Tab-separated table of C-alpha atoms in Angstrom:
chain	number	residue	atom	x	y	z
D	1	MET	CA	0.222	-0.029	0.255
D	2	LEU	CA	1.519	3.337	-0.706
D	3	LYS	CA	1.631	6.190	1.531
D	4	ILE	CA	0.759	9.450	0.064
D	5	MET	CA	0.584	12.921	2.018
D	6	GLN	CA	-1.135	16.271	0.181
D	7	TRP	CA	1.281	19.555	1.619
D	8	ASN	CA	0.723	23.332	0.627
D	9	ALA	CA	4.554	24.331	1.529
D	10	ARG	CA	4.448	28.247	0.697
D	11	SER	CA	7.944	26.765	-0.149
D	12	ALA	CA	9.216	23.741	-0.406
D	13	ILE	CA	12.340	25.530	-0.374
D	14	SER	CA	12.343	27.126	2.850
D	15	ASN	CA	10.564	24.563	4.427
D	16	LYS	CA	12.808	21.787	3.279
D	17	ASN	CA	14.553	20.257	6.253
D	18	SER	CA	11.058	19.941	7.734
D	19	LEU	CA	9.528	18.336	4.998
D	20	SER	CA	12.869	15.791	4.331
D	21	HIS	CA	12.383	14.983	7.653
D	22	PHE	CA	8.562	14.042	7.377
D	23	LEU	CA	9.027	12.138	3.912
D	24	SER	CA	11.835	10.055	5.808
D	25	HIS	CA	9.563	9.064	9.057
D	26	ASN	CA	6.328	8.870	7.851
D	27	ASN	CA	7.799	6.321	4.638
D	28	ILE	CA	5.814	8.663	2.454
D	29	ASP	CA	5.919	6.638	-0.819
D	30	ILE	CA	4.335	10.257	-2.859
D	31	ALA	CA	4.074	13.812	-1.875
D	32	LEU	CA	1.540	16.264	-3.784
D	33	ILE	CA	3.162	19.402	-2.822
D	34	SER	CA	1.263	23.041	-3.913
D	35	GLU	CA	2.791	26.767	-3.980
D	36	SER	CA	6.393	24.923	-3.950
D	37	TRP	CA	7.605	27.917	-4.926
D	38	PHE	CA	10.542	26.611	-7.458
D	39	LYS	CA	11.950	28.439	-10.453
D	40	PRO	CA	11.821	27.335	-13.006
D	41	ASN	CA	15.929	26.294	-13.371
D	42	GLN	CA	16.463	25.959	-9.706
D	43	THR	CA	17.955	22.560	-9.055
D	44	VAL	CA	15.953	20.946	-5.594
D	45	LYS	CA	16.757	17.586	-4.968
D	46	PHE	CA	15.115	15.738	-2.156
D	47	LYS	CA	17.084	12.413	-0.410
D	48	GLY	CA	15.213	9.500	-1.961
D	49	TYR	CA	12.767	10.835	-4.039
D	50	SER	CA	12.230	11.813	-7.898
D	51	ALA	CA	10.079	14.832	-8.773
D	52	VAL	CA	7.273	15.794	-11.459
D	53	ARG	CA	6.910	19.544	-11.448
D	54	THR	CA	5.514	22.759	-12.505
D	55	ASP	CA	7.017	25.499	-11.723
D	56	ARG	CA	5.545	29.518	-12.633
D	57	ARG	CA	8.436	31.696	-14.015
D	58	ASP	CA	8.388	34.597	-10.547
D	59	GLY	CA	8.922	31.578	-8.536
D	60	LYS	CA	6.160	32.020	-6.737
D	61	ALA	CA	2.866	29.499	-6.847
D	62	GLY	CA	4.132	26.163	-8.154
D	63	VAL	CA	3.511	22.112	-7.863
D	64	ALA	CA	5.287	19.529	-7.260
D	65	ILE	CA	4.822	15.723	-6.819
D	66	LEU	CA	7.635	13.708	-5.084
D	67	VAL	CA	8.136	9.858	-5.915
D	68	ARG	CA	10.089	7.666	-3.987
D	69	GLN	CA	12.730	6.248	-5.585
D	70	GLY	CA	12.309	2.687	-6.875
D	71	ILE	CA	8.723	3.376	-7.467
D	72	THR	CA	8.594	3.559	-11.528
D	73	TYR	CA	5.671	5.930	-12.466
D	74	SER	CA	5.407	8.488	-15.886
D	75	HIS	CA	4.811	11.926	-16.946
D	76	ILE	CA	1.208	13.544	-17.168
D	77	ASP	CA	1.788	16.316	-19.978
D	78	PHE	CA	-1.093	18.165	-18.705
D	79	ASP	CA	-1.729	20.042	-22.771
D	80	GLY	CA	-3.586	23.381	-21.555
D	81	SER	CA	-6.439	22.284	-22.283
D	82	PHE	CA	-7.699	24.096	-19.165
D	83	ASN	CA	-7.152	27.971	-17.993
D	84	ASN	CA	-3.148	27.538	-17.957
D	85	ASP	CA	-3.219	30.119	-14.477
D	86	ILE	CA	-4.134	26.549	-12.733
D	87	MET	CA	-0.764	24.880	-11.788
D	88	VAL	CA	-0.879	21.462	-12.768
D	89	CYS	CA	1.886	18.144	-12.623
D	90	GLY	CA	1.085	14.871	-12.906
D	91	CYS	CA	2.366	11.403	-12.720
D	92	ARG	CA	0.893	8.094	-13.147
D	93	ILE	CA	1.834	4.794	-11.924
D	94	SER	CA	1.725	1.365	-13.307
D	95	SER	CA	1.296	-2.428	-11.780
D	96	GLY	CA	0.475	-4.631	-14.736
D	97	ASN	CA	-2.817	-3.501	-16.637
D	98	ASP	CA	-3.743	-1.019	-13.359
D	99	HIS	CA	-2.460	1.755	-13.195
D	100	ILE	CA	-2.957	5.539	-10.703
D	101	SER	CA	-2.802	8.954	-11.703
D	102	PHE	CA	-1.788	11.172	-9.152
D	103	VAL	CA	-2.090	15.150	-9.779
D	104	SER	CA	-0.893	17.933	-7.573
D	105	LEU	CA	-2.492	21.188	-8.355
D	106	TYR	CA	-2.752	24.846	-7.758
D	107	LYS	CA	-5.342	27.612	-8.018
D	108	PRO	CA	-4.516	31.270	-7.334
D	109	PRO	CA	-7.028	32.669	-5.296
D	110	ASN	CA	-8.064	35.449	-8.575
D	111	ILE	CA	-7.824	33.266	-11.657
D	112	HIS	CA	-11.686	32.294	-12.448
D	113	SER	CA	-11.964	28.836	-13.180
D	114	THR	CA	-14.958	26.605	-15.196
D	115	LEU	CA	-16.020	23.193	-14.417
D	116	SER	CA	-14.488	22.387	-18.136
D	117	ASP	CA	-11.074	22.726	-16.345
D	118	TRP	CA	-11.623	20.552	-13.631
D	119	GLU	CA	-12.967	17.849	-16.485
D	120	ALA	CA	-10.084	18.560	-18.376
D	121	ILE	CA	-7.707	18.069	-16.070
D	122	ILE	CA	-9.414	14.543	-14.467
D	123	THR	CA	-9.859	13.271	-18.535
D	124	LYS	CA	-6.142	13.878	-18.870
D	125	ALA	CA	-5.352	12.046	-15.911
D	126	SER	CA	-7.679	9.363	-16.549
D	127	GLY	CA	-8.793	6.073	-14.921
D	128	SER	CA	-8.037	6.135	-10.807
D	129	VAL	CA	-7.150	9.175	-9.657
D	130	VAL	CA	-5.953	10.935	-6.959
D	131	ILE	CA	-5.949	14.826	-6.457
D	132	GLY	CA	-4.091	17.243	-3.861
D	133	GLY	CA	-4.187	20.621	-3.516
D	134	ASP	CA	-4.909	24.127	-2.943
D	135	PHE	CA	-8.011	24.867	-4.783
D	136	ASN	CA	-8.794	28.195	-3.578
D	137	ALA	CA	-12.325	26.865	-3.353
D	138	HIS	CA	-14.608	27.044	-0.401
D	139	SER	CA	-17.826	25.046	0.159
D	140	ALA	CA	-19.400	23.894	3.935
D	141	VAL	CA	-19.090	20.340	2.598
D	142	TRP	CA	-14.684	20.529	3.402
D	143	GLY	CA	-15.167	22.800	6.312
D	144	SER	CA	-15.282	26.260	4.990
D	145	TYR	CA	-17.779	28.934	6.828
D	146	ARG	CA	-18.652	30.597	3.491
D	147	GLU	CA	-19.216	28.988	-0.256
D	148	ASP	CA	-17.931	30.143	-3.564
D	149	ALA	CA	-18.327	29.326	-7.384
D	150	THR	CA	-14.549	27.214	-7.371
D	151	GLY	CA	-15.841	25.207	-4.030
D	152	ARG	CA	-19.825	24.299	-6.026
D	153	GLN	CA	-17.998	23.593	-9.331
D	154	ILE	CA	-15.546	20.624	-7.381
D	155	LEU	CA	-18.389	19.682	-5.619
D	156	GLU	CA	-20.357	19.281	-9.157
D	157	LEU	CA	-17.015	17.307	-10.382
D	158	CYS	CA	-17.092	15.120	-7.728
D	159	GLU	CA	-20.611	14.348	-8.193
D	160	GLU	CA	-19.969	13.822	-12.284
D	161	SER	CA	-16.790	11.728	-11.682
D	162	ASN	CA	-17.495	9.681	-8.829
D	163	LEU	CA	-14.359	11.368	-6.759
D	164	VAL	CA	-14.756	11.305	-2.543
D	165	ILE	CA	-13.499	14.095	-0.806
D	166	LEU	CA	-10.931	12.425	1.861
D	167	ASN	CA	-10.362	15.592	3.698
D	168	SER	CA	-11.517	15.369	7.566
D	169	GLY	CA	-11.232	16.565	11.098
D	170	PRO	CA	-11.130	20.029	12.180
D	171	GLN	CA	-10.669	22.293	9.318
D	172	GLN	CA	-8.761	25.641	8.593
D	173	GLU	CA	-10.202	28.488	6.169
D	174	LEU	CA	-6.844	28.124	3.989
D	175	LEU	CA	-7.370	24.232	2.912
D	176	PRO	CA	-5.727	21.942	0.743
D	177	LEU	CA	-8.256	19.534	-0.950
D	178	THR	CA	-7.527	16.049	-1.710
D	179	PHE	CA	-10.256	13.406	-3.337
D	180	ARG	CA	-9.715	10.545	-5.027
D	181	LEU	CA	-11.667	7.752	-7.341
D	182	GLN	CA	-14.379	6.068	-5.722
D	183	ARG	CA	-12.926	2.748	-7.126
D	184	LEU	CA	-9.758	3.522	-5.254
D	185	ILE	CA	-11.077	1.468	-2.166
């Protein structure tokens, strides 16, 4: 069984020691990171992990997936069939004829999204999928005190795509979301 985490880092570089410690002490196989803040030409290494990344030119925002060495994966190419201001990276792990896609996502708070943006991301990931990130989406379903258009889009996407929201426990207003296809149970 894979151990997966999602974290809104707000700079994985300045939090690198804490992240490295958490990864090794918790035997994390896959780490979905939003707001990684890596610069495009910056070499960043986490001992024992390979990285799939999408960086913004200014070194802010950004997303990454850290995959434990020894796990074979392929990169998912998100070709821009959705709003390019939504930052996405993905990888696919295969075992025989089965595969699981992992997607890390960051949607800045001032960026407009549509249901078709989210559908395009799900379609590109295909099959069984785990998506984690900072959607800047609000709904009482995941503990927010208010609801917004992005929150309604995410709820509609979950319903039509058979996705299950995994967040549980006490929530903050700044809440990363993680969900997966129900058939992964």
